[in-house]
């Protein structure tokens, strides 16, 4: 179960300051609801994905965001 910061807090935090677990969790969550996201949500998901790629990707265990 995810026990990190909520999106309200994270939305005011630069993506490069997010923990890997936070990126992983919200990446997974946004993937699940992608067809329903508005433009702002899609942009946020893209920024999360870009930060994950900038860090070199996720390890297999972190992909679920449920570590």
Tab-separated table of C-alpha atoms in Angstrom, residues 3-7 9-27 48-49 51-53 55 57-59 62-63 65-67:
chain	number	residue	atom	x	y	z
A	3	UNK	CA	2.041	5.631	2.105
A	4	UNK	CA	3.855	8.543	0.465
A	5	UNK	CA	2.852	12.144	-0.070
A	6	UNK	CA	-0.475	12.887	-1.727
A	7	UNK	CA	-0.898	14.575	-5.097
A	9	UNK	CA	1.604	18.071	-1.842
A	10	UNK	CA	3.440	16.644	-4.831
A	11	UNK	CA	1.817	19.056	-7.283
A	12	UNK	CA	3.736	21.858	-5.552
A	13	UNK	CA	7.003	19.880	-5.601
A	14	UNK	CA	9.321	19.749	-8.641
A	15	UNK	CA	9.368	16.267	-10.211
A	16	UNK	CA	13.121	15.973	-9.612
A	17	UNK	CA	12.385	16.144	-5.858
A	18	UNK	CA	9.853	13.281	-5.947
A	19	UNK	CA	10.926	9.932	-4.503
A	20	UNK	CA	11.171	7.027	-6.935
A	21	UNK	CA	8.319	5.299	-5.108
A	22	UNK	CA	6.094	8.344	-5.634
A	23	UNK	CA	6.907	8.506	-9.336
A	24	UNK	CA	6.271	4.787	-9.690
A	25	UNK	CA	2.964	4.833	-7.822
A	26	UNK	CA	1.486	7.798	-9.671
A	27	UNK	CA	2.806	6.582	-13.040
A	48	UNK	CA	6.160	11.914	-14.493
A	49	UNK	CA	7.201	9.590	-17.332
A	51	UNK	CA	11.316	12.208	-14.896
A	52	UNK	CA	11.354	8.409	-14.639
A	53	UNK	CA	13.223	8.218	-17.972
A	55	UNK	CA	16.481	8.807	-13.841
A	57	UNK	CA	13.755	4.040	-15.794
A	58	UNK	CA	12.196	1.898	-13.106
A	59	UNK	CA	13.444	-1.374	-11.715
A	62	UNK	CA	9.228	-0.532	-8.638
A	63	UNK	CA	7.085	-0.727	-11.776
A	65	UNK	CA	4.355	1.340	-7.507
A	66	UNK	CA	3.263	-0.975	-4.743
A	67	UNK	CA	6.584	-1.837	-3.133
